[in-house]
PDB file of C-alpha atoms in Angstrom:
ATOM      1  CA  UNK C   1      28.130  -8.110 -39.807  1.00  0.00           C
ATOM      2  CA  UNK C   2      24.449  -8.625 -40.639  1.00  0.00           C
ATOM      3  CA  UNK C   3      22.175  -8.950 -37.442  1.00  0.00           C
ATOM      4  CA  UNK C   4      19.696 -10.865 -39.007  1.00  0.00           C
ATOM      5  CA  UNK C   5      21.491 -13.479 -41.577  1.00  0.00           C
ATOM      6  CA  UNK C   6      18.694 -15.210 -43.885  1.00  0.00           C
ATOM      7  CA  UNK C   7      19.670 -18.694 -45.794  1.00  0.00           C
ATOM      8  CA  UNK C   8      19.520 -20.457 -48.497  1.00  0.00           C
ATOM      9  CA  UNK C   9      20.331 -16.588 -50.742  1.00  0.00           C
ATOM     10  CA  UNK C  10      19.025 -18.061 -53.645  1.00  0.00           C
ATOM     11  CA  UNK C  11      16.615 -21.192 -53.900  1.00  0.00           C
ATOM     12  CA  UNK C  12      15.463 -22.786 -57.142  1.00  0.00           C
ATOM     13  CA  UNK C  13      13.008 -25.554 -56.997  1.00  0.00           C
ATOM     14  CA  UNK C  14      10.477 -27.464 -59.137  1.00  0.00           C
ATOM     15  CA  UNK C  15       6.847 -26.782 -58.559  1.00  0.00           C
ATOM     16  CA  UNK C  16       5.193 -29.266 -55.922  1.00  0.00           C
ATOM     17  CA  UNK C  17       8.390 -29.478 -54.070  1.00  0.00           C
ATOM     18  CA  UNK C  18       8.330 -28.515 -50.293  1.00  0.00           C
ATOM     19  CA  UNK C  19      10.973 -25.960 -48.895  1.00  0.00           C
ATOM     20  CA  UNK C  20      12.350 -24.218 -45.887  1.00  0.00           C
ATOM     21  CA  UNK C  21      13.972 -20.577 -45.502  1.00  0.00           C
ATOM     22  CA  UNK C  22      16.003 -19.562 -42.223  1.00  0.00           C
ATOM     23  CA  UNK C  23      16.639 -16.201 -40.492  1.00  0.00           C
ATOM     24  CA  UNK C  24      18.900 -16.559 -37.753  1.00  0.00           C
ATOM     25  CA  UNK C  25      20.601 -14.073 -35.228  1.00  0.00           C
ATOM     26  CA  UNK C  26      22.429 -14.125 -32.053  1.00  0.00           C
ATOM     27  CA  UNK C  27      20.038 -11.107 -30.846  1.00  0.00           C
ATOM     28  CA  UNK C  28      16.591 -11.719 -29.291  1.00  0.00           C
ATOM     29  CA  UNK C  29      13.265  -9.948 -31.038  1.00  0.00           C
ATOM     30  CA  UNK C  30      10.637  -9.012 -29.460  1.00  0.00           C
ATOM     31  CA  UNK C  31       8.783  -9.294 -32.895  1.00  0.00           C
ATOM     32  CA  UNK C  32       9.899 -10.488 -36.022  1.00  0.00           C
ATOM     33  CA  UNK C  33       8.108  -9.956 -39.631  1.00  0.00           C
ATOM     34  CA  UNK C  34       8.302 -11.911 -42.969  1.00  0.00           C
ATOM     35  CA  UNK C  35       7.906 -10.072 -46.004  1.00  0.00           C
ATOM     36  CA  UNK C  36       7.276 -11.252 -49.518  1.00  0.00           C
ATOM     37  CA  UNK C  37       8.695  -8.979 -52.612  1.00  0.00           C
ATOM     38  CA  UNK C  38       7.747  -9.635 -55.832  1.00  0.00           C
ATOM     39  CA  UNK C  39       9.792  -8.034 -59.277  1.00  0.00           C
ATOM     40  CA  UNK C  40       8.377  -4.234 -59.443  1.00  0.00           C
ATOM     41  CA  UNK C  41       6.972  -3.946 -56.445  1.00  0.00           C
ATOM     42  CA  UNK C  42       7.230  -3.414 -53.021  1.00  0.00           C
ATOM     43  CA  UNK C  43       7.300  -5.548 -50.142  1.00  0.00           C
ATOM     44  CA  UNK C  44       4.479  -6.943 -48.798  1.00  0.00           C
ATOM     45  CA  UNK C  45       3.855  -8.443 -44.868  1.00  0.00           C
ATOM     46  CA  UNK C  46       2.959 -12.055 -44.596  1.00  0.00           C
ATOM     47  CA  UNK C  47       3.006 -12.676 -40.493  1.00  0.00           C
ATOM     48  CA  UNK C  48       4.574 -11.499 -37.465  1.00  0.00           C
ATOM     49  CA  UNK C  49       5.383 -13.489 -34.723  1.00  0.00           C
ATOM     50  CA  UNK C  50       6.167 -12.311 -31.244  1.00  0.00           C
ATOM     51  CA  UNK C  51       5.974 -15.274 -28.690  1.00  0.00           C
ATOM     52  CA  UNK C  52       8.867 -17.685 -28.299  1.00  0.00           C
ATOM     53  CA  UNK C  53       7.814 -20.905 -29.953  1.00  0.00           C
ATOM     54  CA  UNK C  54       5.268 -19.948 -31.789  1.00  0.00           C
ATOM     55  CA  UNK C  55       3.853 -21.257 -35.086  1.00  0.00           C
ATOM     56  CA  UNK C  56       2.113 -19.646 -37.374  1.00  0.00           C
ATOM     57  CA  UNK C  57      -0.070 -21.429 -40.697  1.00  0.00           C
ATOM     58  CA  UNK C  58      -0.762 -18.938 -43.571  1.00  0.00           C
ATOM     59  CA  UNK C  59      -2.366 -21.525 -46.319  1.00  0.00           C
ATOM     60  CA  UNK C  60       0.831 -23.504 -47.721  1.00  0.00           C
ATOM     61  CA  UNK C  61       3.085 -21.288 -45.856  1.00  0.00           C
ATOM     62  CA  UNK C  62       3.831 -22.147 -42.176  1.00  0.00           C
ATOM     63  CA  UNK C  63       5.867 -19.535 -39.784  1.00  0.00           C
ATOM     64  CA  UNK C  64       7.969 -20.643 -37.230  1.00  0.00           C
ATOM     65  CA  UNK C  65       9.439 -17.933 -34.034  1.00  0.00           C
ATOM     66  CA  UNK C  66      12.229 -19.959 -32.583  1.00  0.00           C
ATOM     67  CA  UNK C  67      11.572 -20.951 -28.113  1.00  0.00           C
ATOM     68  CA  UNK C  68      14.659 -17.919 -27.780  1.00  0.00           C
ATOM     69  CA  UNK C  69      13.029 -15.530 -29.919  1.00  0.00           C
ATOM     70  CA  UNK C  70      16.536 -15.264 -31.496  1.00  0.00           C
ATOM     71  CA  UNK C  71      15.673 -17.273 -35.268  1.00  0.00           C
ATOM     72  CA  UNK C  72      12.670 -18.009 -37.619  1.00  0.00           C
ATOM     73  CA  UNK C  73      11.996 -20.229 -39.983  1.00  0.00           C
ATOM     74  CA  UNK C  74       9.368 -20.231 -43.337  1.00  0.00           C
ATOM     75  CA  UNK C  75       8.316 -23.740 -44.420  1.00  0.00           C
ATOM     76  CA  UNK C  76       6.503 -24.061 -47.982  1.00  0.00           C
ATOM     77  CA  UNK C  77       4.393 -27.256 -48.991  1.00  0.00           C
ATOM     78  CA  UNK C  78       3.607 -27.781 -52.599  1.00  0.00           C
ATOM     79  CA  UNK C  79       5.487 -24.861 -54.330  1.00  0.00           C
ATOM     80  CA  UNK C  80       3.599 -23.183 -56.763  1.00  0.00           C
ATOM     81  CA  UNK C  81       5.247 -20.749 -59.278  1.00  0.00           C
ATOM     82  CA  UNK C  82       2.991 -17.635 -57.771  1.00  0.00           C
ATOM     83  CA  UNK C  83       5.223 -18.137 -54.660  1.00  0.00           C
ATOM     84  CA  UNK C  84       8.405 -16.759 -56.307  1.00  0.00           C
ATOM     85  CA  UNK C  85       9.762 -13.799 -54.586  1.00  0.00           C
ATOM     86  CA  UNK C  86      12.232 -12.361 -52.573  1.00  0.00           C
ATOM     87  CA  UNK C  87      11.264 -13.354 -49.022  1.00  0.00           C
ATOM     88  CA  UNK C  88      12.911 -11.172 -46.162  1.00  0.00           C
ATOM     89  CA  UNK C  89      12.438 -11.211 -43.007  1.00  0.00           C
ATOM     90  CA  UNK C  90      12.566  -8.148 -40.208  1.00  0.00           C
ATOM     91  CA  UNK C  91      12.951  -8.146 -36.539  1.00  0.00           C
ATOM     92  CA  UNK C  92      12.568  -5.309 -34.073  1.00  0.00           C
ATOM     93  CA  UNK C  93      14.803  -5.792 -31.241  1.00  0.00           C
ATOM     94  CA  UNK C  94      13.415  -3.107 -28.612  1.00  0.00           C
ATOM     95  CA  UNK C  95       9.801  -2.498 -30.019  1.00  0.00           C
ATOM     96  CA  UNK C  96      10.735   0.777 -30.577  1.00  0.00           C
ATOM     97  CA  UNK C  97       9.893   1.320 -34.052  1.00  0.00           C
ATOM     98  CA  UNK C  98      12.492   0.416 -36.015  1.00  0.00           C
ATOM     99  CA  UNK C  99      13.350  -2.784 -37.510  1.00  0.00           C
ATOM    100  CA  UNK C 100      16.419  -4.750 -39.382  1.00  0.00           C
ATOM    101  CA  UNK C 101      15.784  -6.233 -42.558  1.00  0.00           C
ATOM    102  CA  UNK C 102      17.771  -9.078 -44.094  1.00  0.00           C
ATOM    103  CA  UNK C 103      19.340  -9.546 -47.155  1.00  0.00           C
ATOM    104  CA  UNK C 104      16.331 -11.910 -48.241  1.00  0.00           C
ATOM    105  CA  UNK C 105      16.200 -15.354 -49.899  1.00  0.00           C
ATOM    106  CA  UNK C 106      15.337 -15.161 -53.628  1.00  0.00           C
ATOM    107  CA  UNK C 107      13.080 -18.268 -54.389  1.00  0.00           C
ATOM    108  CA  UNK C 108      12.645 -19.671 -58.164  1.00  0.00           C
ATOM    109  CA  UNK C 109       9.220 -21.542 -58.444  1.00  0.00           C
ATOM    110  CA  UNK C 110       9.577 -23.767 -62.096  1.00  0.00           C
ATOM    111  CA  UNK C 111       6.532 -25.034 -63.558  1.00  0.00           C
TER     112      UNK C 111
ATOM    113  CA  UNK F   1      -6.292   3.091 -52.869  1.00  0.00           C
ATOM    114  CA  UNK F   2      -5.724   3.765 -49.363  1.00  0.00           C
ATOM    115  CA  UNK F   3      -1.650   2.667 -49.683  1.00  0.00           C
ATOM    116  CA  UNK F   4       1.400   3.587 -49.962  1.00  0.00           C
ATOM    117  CA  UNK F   5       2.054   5.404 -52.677  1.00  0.00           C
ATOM    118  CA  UNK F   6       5.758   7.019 -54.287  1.00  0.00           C
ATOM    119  CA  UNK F   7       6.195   9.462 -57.067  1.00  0.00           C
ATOM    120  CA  UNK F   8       7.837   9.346 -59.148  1.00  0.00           C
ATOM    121  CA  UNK F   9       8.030   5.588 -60.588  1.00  0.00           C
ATOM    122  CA  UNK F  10      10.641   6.002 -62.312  1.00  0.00           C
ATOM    123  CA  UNK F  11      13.378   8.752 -62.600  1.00  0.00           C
ATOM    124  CA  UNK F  12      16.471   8.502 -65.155  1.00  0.00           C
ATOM    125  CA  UNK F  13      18.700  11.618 -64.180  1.00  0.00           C
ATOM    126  CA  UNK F  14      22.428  12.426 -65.262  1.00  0.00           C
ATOM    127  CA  UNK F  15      24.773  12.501 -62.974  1.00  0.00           C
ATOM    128  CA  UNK F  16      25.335  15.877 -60.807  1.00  0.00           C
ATOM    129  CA  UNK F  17      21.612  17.316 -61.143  1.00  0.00           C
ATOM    130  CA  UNK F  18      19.709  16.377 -57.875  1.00  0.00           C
ATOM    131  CA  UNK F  19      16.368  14.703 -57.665  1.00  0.00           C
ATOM    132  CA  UNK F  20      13.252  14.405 -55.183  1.00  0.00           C
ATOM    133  CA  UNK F  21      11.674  11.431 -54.473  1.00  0.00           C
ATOM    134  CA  UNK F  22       7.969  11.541 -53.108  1.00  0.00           C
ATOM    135  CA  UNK F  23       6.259   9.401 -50.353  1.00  0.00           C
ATOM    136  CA  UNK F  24       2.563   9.672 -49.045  1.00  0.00           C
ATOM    137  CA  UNK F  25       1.939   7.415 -46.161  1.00  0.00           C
ATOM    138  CA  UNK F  26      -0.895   5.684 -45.491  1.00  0.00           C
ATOM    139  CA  UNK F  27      -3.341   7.949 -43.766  1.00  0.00           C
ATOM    140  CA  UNK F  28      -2.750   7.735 -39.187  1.00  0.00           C
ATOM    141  CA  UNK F  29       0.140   6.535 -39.904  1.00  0.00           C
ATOM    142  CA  UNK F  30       2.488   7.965 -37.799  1.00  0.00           C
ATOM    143  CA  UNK F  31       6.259   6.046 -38.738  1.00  0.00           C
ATOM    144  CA  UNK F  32       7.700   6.429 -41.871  1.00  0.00           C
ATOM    145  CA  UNK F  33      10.927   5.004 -43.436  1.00  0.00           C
ATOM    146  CA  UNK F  34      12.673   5.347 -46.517  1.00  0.00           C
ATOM    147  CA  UNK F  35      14.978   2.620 -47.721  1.00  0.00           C
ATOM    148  CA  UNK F  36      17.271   1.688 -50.314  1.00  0.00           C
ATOM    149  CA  UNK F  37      17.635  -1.819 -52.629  1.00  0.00           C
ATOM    150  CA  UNK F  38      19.631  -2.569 -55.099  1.00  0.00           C
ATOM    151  CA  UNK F  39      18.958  -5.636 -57.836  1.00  0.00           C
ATOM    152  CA  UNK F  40      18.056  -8.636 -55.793  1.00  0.00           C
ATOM    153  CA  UNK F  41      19.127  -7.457 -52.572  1.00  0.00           C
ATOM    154  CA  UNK F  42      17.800  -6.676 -49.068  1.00  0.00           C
ATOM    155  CA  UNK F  43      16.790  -3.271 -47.852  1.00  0.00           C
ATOM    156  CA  UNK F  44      19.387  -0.458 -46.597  1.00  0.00           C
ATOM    157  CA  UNK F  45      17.585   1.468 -44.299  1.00  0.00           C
ATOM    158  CA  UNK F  46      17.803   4.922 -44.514  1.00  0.00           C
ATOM    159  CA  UNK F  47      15.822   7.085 -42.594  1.00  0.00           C
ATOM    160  CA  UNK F  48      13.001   6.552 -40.236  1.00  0.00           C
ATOM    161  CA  UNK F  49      10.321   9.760 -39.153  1.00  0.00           C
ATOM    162  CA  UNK F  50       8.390   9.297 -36.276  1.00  0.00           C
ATOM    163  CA  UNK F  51       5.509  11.263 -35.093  1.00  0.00           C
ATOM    164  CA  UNK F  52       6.993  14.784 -33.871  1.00  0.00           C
ATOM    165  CA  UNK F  53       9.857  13.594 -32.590  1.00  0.00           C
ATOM    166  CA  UNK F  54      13.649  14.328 -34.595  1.00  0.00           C
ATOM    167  CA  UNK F  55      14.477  11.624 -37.144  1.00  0.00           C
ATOM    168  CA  UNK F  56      16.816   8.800 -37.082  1.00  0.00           C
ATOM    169  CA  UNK F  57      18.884   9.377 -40.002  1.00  0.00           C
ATOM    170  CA  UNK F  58      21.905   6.868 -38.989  1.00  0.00           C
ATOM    171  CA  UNK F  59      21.480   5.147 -42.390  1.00  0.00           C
ATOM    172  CA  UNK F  60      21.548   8.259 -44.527  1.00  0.00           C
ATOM    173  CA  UNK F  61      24.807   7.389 -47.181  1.00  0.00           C
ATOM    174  CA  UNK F  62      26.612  11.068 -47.300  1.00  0.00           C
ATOM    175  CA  UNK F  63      25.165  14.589 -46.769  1.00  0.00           C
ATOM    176  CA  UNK F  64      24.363  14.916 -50.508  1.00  0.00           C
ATOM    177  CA  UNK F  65      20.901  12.296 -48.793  1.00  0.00           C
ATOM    178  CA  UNK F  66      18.062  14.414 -47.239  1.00  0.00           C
ATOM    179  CA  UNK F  67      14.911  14.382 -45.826  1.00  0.00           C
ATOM    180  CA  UNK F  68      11.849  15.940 -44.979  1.00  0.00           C
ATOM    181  CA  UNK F  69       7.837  14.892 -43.450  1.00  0.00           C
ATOM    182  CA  UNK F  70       5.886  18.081 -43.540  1.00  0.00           C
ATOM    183  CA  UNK F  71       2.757  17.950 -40.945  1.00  0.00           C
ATOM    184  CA  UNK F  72       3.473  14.575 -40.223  1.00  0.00           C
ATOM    185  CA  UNK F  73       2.268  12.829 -43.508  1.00  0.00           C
ATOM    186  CA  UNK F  74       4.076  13.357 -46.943  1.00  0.00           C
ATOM    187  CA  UNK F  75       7.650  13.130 -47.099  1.00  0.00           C
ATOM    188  CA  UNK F  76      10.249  13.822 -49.858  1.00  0.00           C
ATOM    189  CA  UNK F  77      13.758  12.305 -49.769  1.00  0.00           C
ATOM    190  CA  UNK F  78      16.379  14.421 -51.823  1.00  0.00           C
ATOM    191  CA  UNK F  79      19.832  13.683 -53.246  1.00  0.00           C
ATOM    192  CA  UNK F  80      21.881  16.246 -53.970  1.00  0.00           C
ATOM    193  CA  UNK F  81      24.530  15.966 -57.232  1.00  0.00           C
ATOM    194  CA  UNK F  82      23.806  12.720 -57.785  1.00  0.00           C
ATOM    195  CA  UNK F  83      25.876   9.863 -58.167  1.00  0.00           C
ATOM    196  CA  UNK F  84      26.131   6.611 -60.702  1.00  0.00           C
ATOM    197  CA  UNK F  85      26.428   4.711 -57.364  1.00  0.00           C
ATOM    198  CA  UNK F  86      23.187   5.963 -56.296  1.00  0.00           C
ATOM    199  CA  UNK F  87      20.725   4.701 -59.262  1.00  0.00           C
ATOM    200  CA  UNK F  88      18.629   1.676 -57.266  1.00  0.00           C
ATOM    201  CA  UNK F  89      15.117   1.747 -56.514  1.00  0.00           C
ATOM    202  CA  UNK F  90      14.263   3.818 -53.063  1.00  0.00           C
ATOM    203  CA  UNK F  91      11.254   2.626 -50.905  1.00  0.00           C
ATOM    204  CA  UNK F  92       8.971   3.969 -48.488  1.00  0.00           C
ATOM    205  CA  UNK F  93       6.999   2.434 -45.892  1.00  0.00           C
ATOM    206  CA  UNK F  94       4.804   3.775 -43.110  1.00  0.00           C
ATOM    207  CA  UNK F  95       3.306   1.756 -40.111  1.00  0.00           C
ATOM    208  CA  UNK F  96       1.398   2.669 -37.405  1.00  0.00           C
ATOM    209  CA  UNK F  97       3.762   2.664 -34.578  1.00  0.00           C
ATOM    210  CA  UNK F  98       1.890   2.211 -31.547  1.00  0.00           C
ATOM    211  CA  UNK F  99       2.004  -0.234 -28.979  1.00  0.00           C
ATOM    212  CA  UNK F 100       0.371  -3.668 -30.123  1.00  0.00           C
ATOM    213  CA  UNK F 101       0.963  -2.725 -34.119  1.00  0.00           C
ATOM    214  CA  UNK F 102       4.782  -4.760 -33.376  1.00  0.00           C
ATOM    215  CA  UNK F 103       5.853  -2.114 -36.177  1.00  0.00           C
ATOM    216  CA  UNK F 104       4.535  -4.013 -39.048  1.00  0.00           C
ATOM    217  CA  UNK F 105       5.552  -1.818 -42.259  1.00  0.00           C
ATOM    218  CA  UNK F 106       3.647  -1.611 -45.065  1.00  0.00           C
ATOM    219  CA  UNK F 107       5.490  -0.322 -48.724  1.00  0.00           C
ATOM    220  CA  UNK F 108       5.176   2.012 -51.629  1.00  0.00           C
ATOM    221  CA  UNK F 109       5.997   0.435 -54.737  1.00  0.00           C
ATOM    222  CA  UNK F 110       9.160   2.329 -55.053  1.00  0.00           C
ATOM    223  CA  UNK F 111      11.408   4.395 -57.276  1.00  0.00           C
ATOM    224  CA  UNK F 112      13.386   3.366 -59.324  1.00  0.00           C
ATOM    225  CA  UNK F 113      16.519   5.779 -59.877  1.00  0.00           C
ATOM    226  CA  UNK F 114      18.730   5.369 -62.890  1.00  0.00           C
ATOM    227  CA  UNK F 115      21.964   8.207 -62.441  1.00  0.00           C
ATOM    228  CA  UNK F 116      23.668   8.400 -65.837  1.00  0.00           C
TER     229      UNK F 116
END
């Protein structure tokens, strides 16, 4: 059983198009990461979020910690094809220095 | 740069001979992980080093996986008589661990390993 279960796997969409990713678990975080991996390379941090609720904005890219600390969710407005990637997201349950990964969304930006 | 960085890139190996795989944190540092991922998919964590204390090595695969961080900085992961079922690309990460840093990882570009 995964402990952090990310959805849509795969996403293809037309550029322009807005879009939303999940990571949901039935355990509580007390920090959770998103990660964007492009082909080649390694994984790359786009946020954390650590307080119940909170929202963060990164340019077209908004973050979202659910009130329980238990889900997340990454909203995209205005796809553009330089967002393709393999998003994943991380939590650490116990701030204790290591983290679960998920099994990542793969998203397909089309010009 | 002042990265992550992995040697080698790329290693093509038959199967049975063993390999070493190469991490240098970034510098303060004091966490670092090694992880596994196959085409497309998530990480498999492997094994995590942190500061002096013993490693957490639940996600090693079989004994044939090793590792080692020598004075707290470069590590080497090693696979003994390899296997066709090991051949994916191996990352490292390091993060600064400390209270406040909410164990934000930052990655090597990988290896990728290709067991004949």
């Amino acid at each position: 059983t995964q402990l952090l279960e990310q959805s849509p796997q795969f996403l293809s969409i037309q550029e322009g198009e807005n879009l939303t990713v999940y990571c949901n678990s039935s355990s509580v975080f007390s920090s959770l990461q998103w990660y964007r991996q492009e082909p080649g390379e390694g994984p790359v941090l786009l946020v954390t979020v650590v307080t119940g609720g909170e929202v963060k904005k990164l340019k077209r890219l908004t973050f979202q910690f659910g009130d329980a600390r238990k889900d997340s969710s990454l909203h995209i407005t205005a796809a553009q094809p330089g967002d393709t990637g393999l998003y994943l997201c991380a939590g650490d349950r116990t701030n204790a220095g290591k983290s679960t990964f998920g099994d990542g969304t793969t998203l397909t930006v089309k010009p | 740069g002042a990265g992550v960085s992995q040697s080698p890139s790329n290693k093509v190996t038959e199967k049975g001979k063993d390999v070493e795989l190469r991490c240098d944190p970034i510098s303060g540092h004091t966490a670092l992980y090694w992880y596994r991922q196959s085409l497309g998919q998530g990480l498999e964590f492997l094994i995590y080093f942190q500061g002096n204390s013993a490693p957490d090595k639940s996600g090693l695969p079989s004994d044939r996986f090793s590792a080692e961080r020598t004075g707290g900085s470069v590590s080497t992961l090693t696979i003994q008589r390899t296997q066709q079922e090991d051949s994916a690309v191996y990352l490292c990460a390091s993060s600064l661990a400390h209270a406040g840093s909410y164990n934000e990882q930052f990655f090597g570009p990988g290896t990728r390993l290709t067991v004949l």
